[in-house]
Amino acid sequence: MSRDTIVAKRYAKALFEVALQQQQVLEVEQELRVVVSALTGDADIEKFIVSPNISDEAKQNVLHSSLDGKVSEPVLRTVLLLIERGRVELLEALLNDYLKIQGESLGIADARVYSTYALNDEEKEAVAREFGGRVNKKIRIENFVDPTLLGGLKVAIGDTIYDGSLAGKLERLEQSFNRRVQ
C-alpha cells in the first residue's frame, strides 16, 4: 500500500469521525463530492490548485472565500489542511476512502449498474432491493448506459461483478462450448 493511500485513509477516517460526532455523515459525503467535482472537474481550477507558482496561503484564501458558508466546517477545514500540507492531490482518494468507511459503518454499498438504457427510479429500486438482499446492505445505485451489453444488467458492488448481461451470458456459453470441445 502506498504512502499516499495510507495518508488519504487517515484523513478520511478523521473526517468521518467528526461527521459522525456532528451527525452529518451524509451531508459531509455530498459536500465532499461537490468539492472534489469542482476542484478536479474544471481544468482552470485544477491548474490553480496544483500550481507551484501560487502560494498555499493564496490558494487557501481563495478556497476559503469560495467554500465558506457553502460547505460544513469539517469539509472546509479538511480541504484547507490538504492544501497547507501539500496533499491536495489526495482529495479524490480521500472521498473514495470516506465512502468506504461510511458504507462499512452505516451498512451502505454503492453499486455501479450497467444497462442498455437509463433505468427509471422504479427499476433502480428493484435492483437495489435485489442486490441489497444479496450483500446485506442498503444499496445506492449509479446507473451507466452501456449499449454493448445487448440486454440485461451488469452490477458492480465493490470488487464483485454480477454479470447478468446478454453479452456476458453469451461469452460464458461460448467458454463452456470451448471447454467441451478441447
Tab-separated table of C-alpha atoms in Angstrom:
chain	number	residue	atom	x	y	z
A	1	MET	CA	0.000	0.000	0.000
A	2	SER	CA	1.469	3.353	-0.985
A	3	ARG	CA	2.112	6.120	1.498
A	4	ASP	CA	-0.468	8.365	-0.226
A	5	THR	CA	-3.118	5.665	0.123
A	6	ILE	CA	-2.433	5.370	3.841
A	7	VAL	CA	-2.498	9.148	4.291
A	8	ALA	CA	-5.779	9.503	2.377
A	9	LYS	CA	-7.356	6.826	4.590
A	10	ARG	CA	-6.232	8.661	7.721
A	11	TYR	CA	-7.782	11.920	6.532
A	12	ALA	CA	-10.973	10.097	5.508
A	13	LYS	CA	-11.236	8.351	8.867
A	14	ALA	CA	-10.714	11.594	10.782
A	15	LEU	CA	-13.299	13.401	8.651
A	16	PHE	CA	-15.773	10.550	9.078
A	17	GLU	CA	-15.345	10.542	12.857
A	18	VAL	CA	-16.019	14.293	13.024
A	19	ALA	CA	-19.023	13.943	10.712
A	20	LEU	CA	-20.355	11.088	12.841
A	21	GLN	CA	-19.989	13.139	16.050
A	22	GLN	CA	-21.848	16.028	14.425
A	23	GLN	CA	-24.436	13.667	12.889
A	24	GLN	CA	-23.618	14.970	9.403
A	25	VAL	CA	-22.279	11.830	7.742
A	26	LEU	CA	-24.438	12.021	4.601
A	27	GLU	CA	-24.181	15.822	4.358
A	28	VAL	CA	-20.382	15.642	4.519
A	29	GLU	CA	-20.422	12.991	1.801
A	30	GLN	CA	-22.477	15.212	-0.512
A	31	GLU	CA	-20.329	18.256	0.198
A	32	LEU	CA	-17.146	16.285	-0.362
A	33	ARG	CA	-18.487	15.005	-3.698
A	34	VAL	CA	-19.275	18.574	-4.799
A	35	VAL	CA	-15.857	19.895	-3.728
A	36	VAL	CA	-13.976	17.064	-5.444
A	37	SER	CA	-16.038	17.516	-8.590
A	38	ALA	CA	-15.459	21.279	-8.586
A	39	LEU	CA	-11.724	21.062	-7.934
A	40	THR	CA	-10.995	18.233	-10.352
A	41	GLY	CA	-13.684	18.821	-12.968
A	42	ASP	CA	-12.527	22.225	-14.172
A	43	ALA	CA	-9.079	22.416	-15.782
A	44	ASP	CA	-8.533	26.045	-14.771
A	45	ILE	CA	-9.382	25.416	-11.131
A	46	GLU	CA	-7.215	22.316	-11.079
A	47	LYS	CA	-4.267	24.256	-12.581
A	48	PHE	CA	-4.717	26.927	-9.906
A	49	ILE	CA	-4.817	24.368	-7.091
A	50	VAL	CA	-1.733	22.392	-8.186
A	51	SER	CA	0.341	25.323	-9.413
A	52	PRO	CA	3.656	25.628	-7.558
A	53	ASN	CA	3.797	29.320	-8.549
A	54	ILE	CA	0.827	30.193	-6.345
A	55	SER	CA	1.364	30.197	-2.598
A	56	ASP	CA	-0.571	27.812	-0.401
A	57	GLU	CA	-1.854	30.811	1.515
A	58	ALA	CA	-3.329	32.338	-1.656
A	59	LYS	CA	-4.942	29.006	-2.566
A	60	GLN	CA	-6.379	28.682	0.934
A	61	ASN	CA	-7.746	32.239	0.855
A	62	VAL	CA	-9.476	31.682	-2.485
A	63	LEU	CA	-10.947	28.343	-1.424
A	64	HIS	CA	-11.971	29.664	1.978
A	65	SER	CA	-13.847	32.591	0.442
A	66	SER	CA	-15.368	30.303	-2.231
A	67	LEU	CA	-16.480	27.500	0.084
A	68	ASP	CA	-17.206	29.294	3.376
A	69	GLY	CA	-20.907	29.017	4.144
A	70	LYS	CA	-21.429	26.557	1.287
A	71	VAL	CA	-19.870	23.509	2.936
A	72	SER	CA	-19.632	22.430	6.552
A	73	GLU	CA	-16.688	23.389	8.717
A	74	PRO	CA	-15.178	19.859	8.736
A	75	VAL	CA	-15.103	19.686	4.926
A	76	LEU	CA	-13.687	23.204	4.624
A	77	ARG	CA	-11.009	22.521	7.240
A	78	THR	CA	-10.059	19.241	5.566
A	79	VAL	CA	-9.632	20.862	2.139
A	80	LEU	CA	-7.605	23.741	3.599
A	81	LEU	CA	-5.459	21.296	5.575
A	82	LEU	CA	-4.731	19.267	2.436
A	83	ILE	CA	-3.561	22.441	0.693
A	84	GLU	CA	-1.487	23.521	3.683
A	85	ARG	CA	0.268	20.159	3.785
A	86	GLY	CA	0.744	19.933	0.015
A	87	ARG	CA	-1.598	16.960	-0.271
A	88	VAL	CA	-4.472	18.327	-2.339
A	89	GLU	CA	-3.930	15.554	-4.907
A	90	LEU	CA	-5.311	13.152	-2.280
A	91	LEU	CA	-8.784	14.694	-2.406
A	92	GLU	CA	-10.287	12.060	-4.734
A	93	ALA	CA	-8.721	9.195	-2.762
A	94	LEU	CA	-9.994	10.785	0.440
A	95	LEU	CA	-13.532	10.836	-0.989
A	96	ASN	CA	-13.305	7.177	-2.041
A	97	ASP	CA	-11.975	6.152	1.366
A	98	TYR	CA	-14.653	8.229	3.126
A	99	LEU	CA	-17.319	6.406	1.116
A	100	LYS	CA	-15.842	3.010	2.065
A	101	ILE	CA	-15.682	3.905	5.759
A	102	GLN	CA	-19.185	5.328	5.629
A	103	GLY	CA	-20.538	2.257	3.858
A	104	GLU	CA	-18.990	-0.114	6.376
A	105	SER	CA	-20.272	1.924	9.297
A	106	LEU	CA	-23.809	2.528	8.018
A	107	GLY	CA	-24.294	-0.690	6.061
A	108	ILE	CA	-24.399	1.094	2.698
A	109	ALA	CA	-22.844	-0.100	-0.542
A	110	ASP	CA	-22.545	1.749	-3.831
A	111	ALA	CA	-23.429	-0.210	-6.933
A	112	ARG	CA	-22.496	0.667	-10.488
A	113	VAL	CA	-25.276	-0.694	-12.663
A	114	TYR	CA	-24.610	-1.007	-16.394
A	115	SER	CA	-27.641	-1.336	-18.655
A	116	THR	CA	-28.523	-0.772	-22.306
A	117	TYR	CA	-30.760	2.177	-21.365
A	118	ALA	CA	-31.132	4.572	-18.425
A	119	LEU	CA	-33.048	2.874	-15.629
A	120	ASN	CA	-36.043	4.686	-14.147
A	121	ASP	CA	-36.460	5.103	-10.378
A	122	GLU	CA	-38.674	2.024	-10.061
A	123	GLU	CA	-36.113	-0.163	-11.831
A	124	LYS	CA	-33.280	1.258	-9.716
A	125	GLU	CA	-35.239	0.477	-6.548
A	126	ALA	CA	-35.857	-3.093	-7.727
A	127	VAL	CA	-32.147	-3.601	-8.440
A	128	ALA	CA	-31.259	-2.045	-5.066
A	129	ARG	CA	-33.661	-4.399	-3.260
A	130	GLU	CA	-32.418	-7.488	-5.108
A	131	PHE	CA	-28.723	-6.834	-4.577
A	132	GLY	CA	-29.191	-5.326	-1.127
A	133	GLY	CA	-30.515	-8.717	-0.059
A	134	ARG	CA	-27.503	-10.467	-1.547
A	135	VAL	CA	-24.915	-8.332	0.241
A	136	ASN	CA	-26.984	-7.455	3.341
A	137	LYS	CA	-26.558	-3.719	2.807
A	138	LYS	CA	-28.572	-0.766	1.632
A	139	ILE	CA	-27.607	-0.237	-1.994
A	140	ARG	CA	-27.163	3.124	-3.709
A	141	ILE	CA	-27.383	2.847	-7.484
A	142	GLU	CA	-25.325	4.742	-10.033
A	143	ASN	CA	-26.574	3.842	-13.496
A	144	PHE	CA	-24.363	3.801	-16.601
A	145	VAL	CA	-25.679	3.201	-20.105
A	146	ASP	CA	-23.623	0.611	-21.990
A	147	PRO	CA	-25.109	-0.382	-25.359
A	148	THR	CA	-22.515	-3.166	-25.794
A	149	LEU	CA	-24.400	-5.302	-23.251
A	150	LEU	CA	-27.137	-6.213	-25.796
A	151	GLY	CA	-29.574	-6.687	-22.898
A	152	GLY	CA	-29.732	-7.445	-19.182
A	153	LEU	CA	-27.637	-5.822	-16.458
A	154	LYS	CA	-24.122	-5.853	-15.123
A	155	VAL	CA	-23.822	-4.788	-11.471
A	156	ALA	CA	-20.550	-3.951	-9.725
A	157	ILE	CA	-20.553	-3.694	-5.926
A	158	GLY	CA	-17.087	-3.099	-4.575
A	159	ASP	CA	-14.804	-5.645	-6.239
A	160	THR	CA	-17.628	-8.055	-7.099
A	161	ILE	CA	-19.278	-8.039	-10.514
A	162	TYR	CA	-22.627	-9.689	-11.142
A	163	ASP	CA	-22.914	-10.114	-14.900
A	164	GLY	CA	-26.467	-10.835	-15.980
A	165	SER	CA	-25.995	-9.149	-19.335
A	166	LEU	CA	-26.815	-10.961	-22.540
A	167	ALA	CA	-23.262	-10.363	-23.775
A	168	GLY	CA	-21.886	-11.908	-20.561
A	169	LYS	CA	-24.170	-14.928	-20.841
A	170	LEU	CA	-23.155	-15.476	-24.468
A	171	GLU	CA	-19.489	-15.223	-23.523
A	172	ARG	CA	-19.909	-17.798	-20.728
A	173	LEU	CA	-21.809	-20.090	-23.089
A	174	GLU	CA	-19.007	-19.830	-25.652
A	175	GLN	CA	-16.400	-20.636	-22.992
A	176	SER	CA	-18.454	-23.644	-21.936
A	177	PHE	CA	-18.590	-24.944	-25.519
A	178	ASN	CA	-14.865	-24.383	-25.983
A	179	ARG	CA	-14.054	-26.379	-22.821
A	180	ARG	CA	-16.165	-29.310	-24.021
A	181	VAL	CA	-14.570	-29.316	-27.480
A	182	GLN	CA	-10.996	-29.387	-26.152
